């Protein structure tokens, strides 16, 4: 099983980035995908979750209206489009997968029951 997050980098305030999470080794359509982030000195938080073929999605308060989570089943890849970036968005961003069963959205939001994690990609937003 592999999840590879990419697309991070340095961007100015107000800029945009699109993160990608390329996956392999598990049934992408049977899983939910979450994007999480961890800033220095802070706890990890869920940014967005998607059920892939389930229409339900979650966005944190800070992400709602600026970030969009999506997926492309043919490529087993999930994305996080981030617009209007702010310095407080600076963090290492991770993608993770969870077998989609009853309660998956709550589990994704908590981040404690994800089945697979990828290595992170650093996003730095300069002021």
mmCIF file of C-alpha atoms in Angstrom:
data_model
loop_
_atom_site.group_PDB
_atom_site.id
_atom_site.type_symbol
_atom_site.label_atom_id
_atom_site.label_comp_id
_atom_site.label_asym_id
_atom_site.label_seq_id
_atom_site.Cartn_x
_atom_site.Cartn_y
_atom_site.Cartn_z
ATOM 1 C CA UNK A 1 0.000 0.000 0.000
ATOM 2 C CA UNK A 2 1.303 3.407 -0.915
ATOM 3 C CA UNK A 3 0.006 6.935 -0.616
ATOM 4 C CA UNK A 4 2.234 9.644 -1.975
ATOM 5 C CA UNK A 5 1.352 13.262 -1.327
ATOM 6 C CA UNK A 6 2.903 15.863 -3.583
ATOM 7 C CA UNK A 7 2.397 19.412 -4.744
ATOM 8 C CA UNK A 8 3.521 21.313 -1.701
ATOM 9 C CA UNK A 9 5.828 24.282 -1.894
ATOM 10 C CA UNK A 10 6.308 27.930 -1.097
ATOM 11 C CA UNK A 11 3.548 30.312 -2.060
ATOM 12 C CA UNK A 12 2.635 33.863 -1.177
ATOM 13 C CA UNK A 13 -0.447 34.847 0.761
ATOM 14 C CA UNK A 14 -3.460 34.678 -1.511
ATOM 15 C CA UNK A 15 -1.874 32.124 -3.780
ATOM 16 C CA UNK A 16 -3.005 28.621 -4.692
ATOM 17 C CA UNK A 17 -1.612 25.118 -4.619
ATOM 18 C CA UNK A 18 -3.034 21.769 -5.643
ATOM 19 C CA UNK A 19 -1.926 18.799 -3.636
ATOM 20 C CA UNK A 20 -2.117 15.311 -5.094
ATOM 21 C CA UNK A 21 -2.328 11.986 -3.300
ATOM 22 C CA UNK A 22 -1.388 9.133 -5.577
ATOM 23 C CA UNK A 23 -2.387 5.777 -4.150
ATOM 24 C CA UNK A 24 -1.802 2.133 -4.937
ATOM 25 C CA UNK A 25 -2.201 -1.253 -3.337
ATOM 26 C CA UNK A 26 -5.777 -0.993 -2.144
ATOM 27 C CA UNK A 27 -9.255 -0.573 -3.597
ATOM 28 C CA UNK A 28 -9.437 3.180 -4.013
ATOM 29 C CA UNK A 29 -13.196 3.270 -4.596
ATOM 30 C CA UNK A 30 -13.856 1.333 -1.381
ATOM 31 C CA UNK A 31 -12.063 3.873 0.744
ATOM 32 C CA UNK A 32 -12.469 7.390 2.002
ATOM 33 C CA UNK A 33 -9.600 9.813 1.656
ATOM 34 C CA UNK A 34 -8.690 12.490 4.126
ATOM 35 C CA UNK A 35 -6.284 15.369 3.999
ATOM 36 C CA UNK A 36 -4.665 16.342 7.272
ATOM 37 C CA UNK A 37 -2.112 18.882 8.300
ATOM 38 C CA UNK A 38 0.244 19.475 11.159
ATOM 39 C CA UNK A 39 1.862 22.804 11.823
ATOM 40 C CA UNK A 40 4.944 23.148 14.044
ATOM 41 C CA UNK A 41 3.958 22.885 17.679
ATOM 42 C CA UNK A 42 0.355 22.041 16.874
ATOM 43 C CA UNK A 43 -1.690 18.894 16.785
ATOM 44 C CA UNK A 44 -2.619 17.224 13.559
ATOM 45 C CA UNK A 45 -5.997 18.279 12.242
ATOM 46 C CA UNK A 46 -8.311 17.036 9.540
ATOM 47 C CA UNK A 47 -8.627 19.509 6.716
ATOM 48 C CA UNK A 48 -10.987 17.675 4.385
ATOM 49 C CA UNK A 49 -12.450 14.222 3.858
ATOM 50 C CA UNK A 50 -14.189 12.607 0.922
ATOM 51 C CA UNK A 51 -15.930 9.308 0.514
ATOM 52 C CA UNK A 52 -14.648 9.078 -3.077
ATOM 53 C CA UNK A 53 -17.781 7.467 -4.545
ATOM 54 C CA UNK A 54 -19.813 8.671 -1.577
ATOM 55 C CA UNK A 55 -20.882 12.264 -2.067
ATOM 56 C CA UNK A 56 -20.331 13.183 1.560
ATOM 57 C CA UNK A 57 -17.459 15.533 2.260
ATOM 58 C CA UNK A 58 -16.064 17.353 5.247
ATOM 59 C CA UNK A 59 -14.136 20.577 5.481
ATOM 60 C CA UNK A 60 -12.672 22.111 8.571
ATOM 61 C CA UNK A 61 -13.846 25.603 9.388
ATOM 62 C CA UNK A 62 -10.561 27.021 8.186
ATOM 63 C CA UNK A 63 -10.713 25.140 4.897
ATOM 64 C CA UNK A 64 -14.360 25.608 4.016
ATOM 65 C CA UNK A 65 -14.800 28.010 1.129
ATOM 66 C CA UNK A 66 -11.124 27.995 0.180
ATOM 67 C CA UNK A 67 -10.160 24.348 -0.239
ATOM 68 C CA UNK A 68 -11.752 21.676 -2.415
ATOM 69 C CA UNK A 69 -11.198 17.960 -2.058
ATOM 70 C CA UNK A 70 -11.729 15.749 -5.068
ATOM 71 C CA UNK A 71 -10.736 12.378 -6.433
ATOM 72 C CA UNK A 72 -10.097 10.705 -9.733
ATOM 73 C CA UNK A 73 -10.878 7.015 -9.528
ATOM 74 C CA UNK A 74 -9.258 6.145 -12.848
ATOM 75 C CA UNK A 75 -5.942 7.347 -11.423
ATOM 76 C CA UNK A 76 -6.574 6.269 -7.808
ATOM 77 C CA UNK A 77 -5.618 9.799 -6.901
ATOM 78 C CA UNK A 78 -7.132 12.382 -4.607
ATOM 79 C CA UNK A 79 -6.552 16.097 -4.717
ATOM 80 C CA UNK A 80 -6.760 19.097 -2.461
ATOM 81 C CA UNK A 81 -7.113 22.386 -4.283
ATOM 82 C CA UNK A 82 -6.144 25.186 -1.937
ATOM 83 C CA UNK A 83 -6.981 28.771 -2.837
ATOM 84 C CA UNK A 84 -6.551 32.038 -1.002
ATOM 85 C CA UNK A 85 -3.803 30.581 1.108
ATOM 86 C CA UNK A 86 -2.888 32.246 4.374
ATOM 87 C CA UNK A 87 0.276 32.058 6.496
ATOM 88 C CA UNK A 88 -1.662 29.998 9.034
ATOM 89 C CA UNK A 89 -2.081 27.301 6.384
ATOM 90 C CA UNK A 90 1.630 26.602 6.646
ATOM 91 C CA UNK A 91 2.020 22.974 7.669
ATOM 92 C CA UNK A 92 2.967 19.519 6.525
ATOM 93 C CA UNK A 93 -0.013 18.071 4.690
ATOM 94 C CA UNK A 94 -0.734 14.364 4.726
ATOM 95 C CA UNK A 95 -3.227 12.189 2.916
ATOM 96 C CA UNK A 96 -4.666 9.064 4.446
ATOM 97 C CA UNK A 97 -7.177 6.374 3.520
ATOM 98 C CA UNK A 98 -9.896 4.667 5.500
ATOM 99 C CA UNK A 99 -12.027 1.720 4.469
ATOM 100 C CA UNK A 100 -15.424 3.294 3.912
ATOM 101 C CA UNK A 101 -17.940 1.765 6.257
ATOM 102 C CA UNK A 102 -20.590 3.115 8.561
ATOM 103 C CA UNK A 103 -19.204 6.029 10.513
ATOM 104 C CA UNK A 104 -16.364 6.703 8.105
ATOM 105 C CA UNK A 105 -16.878 10.439 8.053
ATOM 106 C CA UNK A 106 -16.656 10.751 11.820
ATOM 107 C CA UNK A 107 -13.589 8.537 11.823
ATOM 108 C CA UNK A 108 -11.940 10.570 9.106
ATOM 109 C CA UNK A 109 -12.571 13.811 10.955
ATOM 110 C CA UNK A 110 -10.959 12.377 14.080
ATOM 111 C CA UNK A 111 -8.042 11.030 12.071
ATOM 112 C CA UNK A 112 -7.523 8.284 14.602
ATOM 113 C CA UNK A 113 -8.850 5.364 12.580
ATOM 114 C CA UNK A 114 -7.253 5.862 9.202
ATOM 115 C CA UNK A 115 -5.952 2.630 7.730
ATOM 116 C CA UNK A 116 -3.132 3.988 5.621
ATOM 117 C CA UNK A 117 -1.013 7.123 5.748
ATOM 118 C CA UNK A 118 1.303 8.696 3.284
ATOM 119 C CA UNK A 119 4.334 10.843 3.858
ATOM 120 C CA UNK A 120 3.588 14.508 3.987
ATOM 121 C CA UNK A 121 4.256 17.406 1.705
ATOM 122 C CA UNK A 122 5.264 20.778 3.112
ATOM 123 C CA UNK A 123 3.211 23.844 2.349
ATOM 124 C CA UNK A 124 4.705 27.188 3.292
ATOM 125 C CA UNK A 125 2.718 30.369 2.859
ATOM 126 C CA UNK A 126 4.702 33.567 3.123
ATOM 127 C CA UNK A 127 3.169 36.815 4.290
#
